Tab-separated table of C-alpha atoms in Angstrom:
chain	number	residue	atom	x	y	z
A	1283	MET	CA	-67.678	7.409	36.340
A	1284	ALA	CA	-64.716	5.498	34.936
A	1285	ALA	CA	-64.871	2.932	37.729
A	1286	ARG	CA	-68.585	2.406	37.216
A	1287	VAL	CA	-68.056	1.982	33.465
A	1288	LEU	CA	-65.396	-0.662	34.125
A	1289	VAL	CA	-67.718	-2.525	36.496
A	1290	GLU	CA	-70.667	-2.423	34.118
A	1291	VAL	CA	-68.719	-3.443	31.001
A	1292	GLY	CA	-66.508	-6.130	32.530
A	1293	ASN	CA	-64.616	-7.766	29.676
A	1294	ILE	CA	-64.699	-5.607	26.540
A	1295	ALA	CA	-63.801	-8.631	24.395
A	1296	ARG	CA	-67.435	-9.762	24.547
A	1297	PHE	CA	-68.310	-6.955	22.096
A	1298	ALA	CA	-67.107	-7.543	18.542
A	1299	ASP	CA	-67.008	-3.855	17.606
A	1300	ARG	CA	-68.373	-0.435	18.508
A	1301	ASN	CA	-71.593	-1.172	16.630
A	1302	ARG	CA	-72.280	-4.071	19.013
A	1303	PHE	CA	-71.302	-1.984	22.040
A	1304	ALA	CA	-73.689	0.885	21.203
A	1305	PRO	CA	-76.974	-1.098	21.513
A	1306	TRP	CA	-75.764	-2.483	24.835
A	1307	THR	CA	-75.256	1.067	26.110
A	1308	GLY	CA	-78.599	2.168	24.656
A	1309	THR	CA	-76.976	4.755	22.392
A	1310	ALA	CA	-77.794	3.164	19.043
A	1311	PRO	CA	-80.766	5.099	17.661
A	1312	LEU	CA	-83.868	3.283	16.490
A	1313	VAL	CA	-85.525	4.285	13.237
A	1314	ALA	CA	-88.952	5.772	13.874
A	1315	SER	CA	-89.790	6.970	10.374
A	1316	SER	CA	-93.235	7.376	8.924
A	1317	GLY	CA	-93.789	8.072	5.263
A	1318	GLU	CA	-91.198	10.501	3.935
A	1319	GLN	CA	-90.302	11.825	7.376
A	1320	VAL	CA	-87.103	10.116	8.600
A	1321	ARG	CA	-86.712	10.191	12.358
A	1322	HIS	CA	-84.764	8.317	15.007
A	1323	ARG	CA	-85.631	7.847	18.628
A	1324	LEU	CA	-83.888	6.802	21.817
A	1325	SER	CA	-83.543	3.106	22.416
A	1326	ARG	CA	-84.946	2.026	25.774
A	1327	ALA	CA	-83.089	-1.266	25.473
A	1328	GLY	CA	-79.599	-1.902	26.738
A	1329	ASN	CA	-77.941	-1.139	30.025
A	1330	ARG	CA	-79.800	1.855	31.452
A	1331	ARG	CA	-77.147	2.574	34.096
A	1332	MET	CA	-74.512	2.804	31.381
A	1333	ASN	CA	-76.772	5.045	29.312
A	1334	HIS	CA	-77.280	7.308	32.327
A	1335	MET	CA	-73.534	7.582	32.879
A	1336	LEU	CA	-73.003	8.514	29.227
A	1337	HIS	CA	-75.759	11.115	29.555
A	1338	ILE	CA	-74.015	12.700	32.549
A	1339	VAL	CA	-70.712	12.754	30.640
A	1340	GLY	CA	-72.489	14.321	27.639
A	1341	THR	CA	-74.127	16.990	29.807
A	1342	THR	CA	-70.754	17.836	31.326
A	1343	GLN	CA	-69.191	18.077	27.856
A	1344	ILE	CA	-71.940	20.463	26.718
A	1345	ARG	CA	-71.398	22.751	29.701
A	1346	LEU	CA	-67.642	22.942	29.224
A	1347	ASP	CA	-65.644	24.029	26.207
A	1348	THR	CA	-64.799	20.550	24.878
A	1349	PRO	CA	-64.855	18.841	21.467
A	1350	GLY	CA	-68.079	17.115	22.581
A	1351	GLY	CA	-69.678	20.472	23.339
A	1352	ALA	CA	-68.603	21.791	19.940
A	1353	TYR	CA	-70.124	18.699	18.276
A	1354	TYR	CA	-73.413	19.295	20.142
A	1355	ARG	CA	-73.540	22.980	19.159
A	1356	ARG	CA	-72.686	22.099	15.526
A	1357	ASN	CA	-75.639	19.673	15.439
A	1358	LEU	CA	-77.943	22.354	16.855
A	1359	ALA	CA	-76.722	24.767	14.163
A	1360	ASP	CA	-77.508	22.113	11.526
A	1361	GLY	CA	-81.165	22.172	12.621
A	1362	LYS	CA	-81.284	19.124	14.872
A	1363	THR	CA	-83.325	19.217	18.058
A	1364	ARG	CA	-81.643	19.209	21.450
A	1365	MET	CA	-82.614	15.567	21.975
A	1366	GLU	CA	-81.224	14.525	18.590
A	1367	ALA	CA	-77.981	16.394	19.237
A	1368	MET	CA	-77.644	14.786	22.690
A	1369	ARG	CA	-78.347	11.341	21.232
A	1370	GLY	CA	-75.579	11.853	18.662
A	1371	LEU	CA	-73.175	13.077	21.347
A	1372	LYS	CA	-73.900	10.062	23.552
A	1373	ARG	CA	-73.166	7.747	20.619
A	1374	ARG	CA	-69.822	9.484	20.009
A	1375	ILE	CA	-68.961	9.190	23.705
A	1376	SER	CA	-69.948	5.503	23.606
A	1377	ASP	CA	-67.584	4.975	20.652
A	1378	ALA	CA	-64.774	6.784	22.493
A	1379	VAL	CA	-65.330	4.662	25.613
A	1380	TYR	CA	-65.221	1.509	23.487
A	1381	ARG	CA	-61.969	2.585	21.789
A	1382	GLN	CA	-60.358	3.336	25.150
A	1383	LEU	CA	-61.450	0.046	26.715
A	1384	VAL	CA	-60.080	-1.890	23.726
A	1385	ALA	CA	-56.782	0.013	23.889
A	1386	ASP	CA	-56.509	-0.670	27.633
A	1387	ALA	CA	-57.247	-4.359	27.117
A	1388	ARG	CA	-54.555	-4.618	24.427
A	1389	ALA	CA	-52.027	-2.828	26.633
A	1390	ALA	CA	-52.849	-5.191	29.505
A	1391	ASP	CA	-52.364	-8.224	27.228
A	1392	ILE	CA	-48.985	-6.959	26.047
A	1393	GLU	CA	-47.916	-6.230	29.616
A	1394	GLU	CA	-49.125	-9.561	31.007
A	1395	PHE	CA	-48.155	-11.937	28.222
A	1396	GLY	CA	-45.579	-9.995	26.250
A	1397	THR	CA	-47.616	-10.423	23.083
A	1398	GLY	CA	-49.816	-8.199	20.998
A	1399	PRO	CA	-53.257	-8.991	19.681
A	1400	GLY	CA	-53.229	-12.440	18.146
A	1401	GLY	CA	-50.075	-13.512	20.001
A	1402	HIS	CA	-49.868	-16.781	21.846
A	1403	CYS	CA	-49.129	-17.294	25.508
A	1404	GLY	CA	-45.764	-18.913	26.071
A	1405	ALA	CA	-44.702	-18.675	22.440
A	1406	THR	CA	-40.946	-18.836	21.875
A	1407	HIS	CA	-38.807	-17.412	19.128
A	1408	GLN	CA	-37.343	-20.849	18.359
A	1409	SER	CA	-38.994	-23.093	15.840
A	1410	SER	CA	-40.429	-26.311	17.213
A	1411	ALA	CA	-39.875	-28.006	13.845
A	1412	VAL	CA	-36.153	-28.423	14.531
A	1413	ASP	CA	-36.429	-29.233	18.229
A	1414	LEU	CA	-35.556	-32.676	19.533
A	1415	PRO	CA	-38.426	-35.048	20.288
A	1416	PRO	CA	-39.944	-34.337	23.678
A	1417	HIS	CA	-38.951	-36.468	26.643
A	1418	ILE	CA	-41.245	-39.466	27.012
A	1419	ASP	CA	-42.647	-39.707	30.498
A	1420	THR	CA	-43.360	-43.051	32.144
A	1421	SER	CA	-47.100	-42.553	31.745
A	1422	ASP	CA	-46.626	-42.165	27.972
A	1423	GLN	CA	-44.754	-45.460	27.527
A	1424	PRO	CA	-46.622	-48.609	26.509
A	1425	LEU	CA	-47.367	-51.122	29.251
A	1426	PRO	CA	-45.651	-54.534	28.974
A	1427	GLY	CA	-47.989	-57.439	28.299
A	1428	PRO	CA	-51.761	-57.528	28.114
A	1429	ALA	CA	-53.804	-55.421	30.418
A	1430	LYS	CA	-55.319	-57.008	33.519
A	1431	PRO	CA	-59.073	-57.511	33.359
A	1432	THR	CA	-61.001	-55.022	35.427
A	1433	LEU	CA	-64.393	-56.775	35.351
A	1434	GLN	CA	-65.173	-59.807	37.475
A	1435	PRO	CA	-66.275	-62.871	35.515
A	1436	SER	CA	-70.027	-63.258	35.557
A	1437	PRO	CA	-71.511	-66.277	37.379
A	1438	PRO	CA	-72.777	-69.132	35.190
A	1439	SER	CA	-76.264	-68.670	33.846
A	1440	ARG	CA	-79.061	-70.818	35.386
A	1441	LYS	CA	-81.133	-70.614	32.248
A	1442	PRO	CA	-80.682	-73.789	30.218
A	1443	THR	CA	-79.187	-73.514	26.795
A	1444	ALA	CA	-81.010	-74.739	23.691
A	1445	LYS	CA	-78.899	-77.924	23.613
A	1446	GLN	CA	-79.725	-78.745	27.265
A	1447	SER	CA	-83.425	-78.137	26.616
A	1448	LEU	CA	-83.396	-80.611	23.675
A	1449	GLU	CA	-81.588	-83.301	25.715
A	1450	ARG	CA	-84.189	-83.060	28.496
A	1451	ALA	CA	-87.093	-83.187	26.096
A	1452	GLY	CA	-85.684	-85.982	24.047
C-alpha cells in the first residue's frame, strides 16, 4: 500500500496542508444537511484509488487492536453509524499519511541539500557582503569601440521623393 500511495501522491509539496490533501483523497466529508438535521456524506470526488487504499487500511485497523480501531469503536459508542465512523477513521488516516509524507520530504531535503525547510541550496556560512568582487569573465567586459552593424544596408528606393516629383513637374 505504501508504494501505491507514493505513486499516486507524487510530490507532497503540491498540497498546502492536510485540509487540501483530504479532498484529493476523497476523505473530506460533504455537508448534506436538511433543516435542523446535520449530516455529512462521502465525497465521490478526488482520487478514488487513493480513497480505496485508505478504506483498506481503515478496515485492517478496525479488525486489529490499533488506535484506529479504538477510534472507530469510540465513534460507534458515541452513536455514529458505521459509515460515519469509517469516514472519520479514513480522514484520520489521510491526515497521518500526509504528516508522514511531509516528514519524509523534509528528511530527504535535509539529506540531499544539508538544509532544513526554507534553507537555500548551496548557501555558505560566510557572508557575501564582505567577499571580494567576483572575477570578471571576458564575456562580462565591455567591447572596445562601436559594435559592427548586423543588418545589410537597404538598396536605394525607386520611389521618387517629394523634391524629385516637384522638379519633374516644374
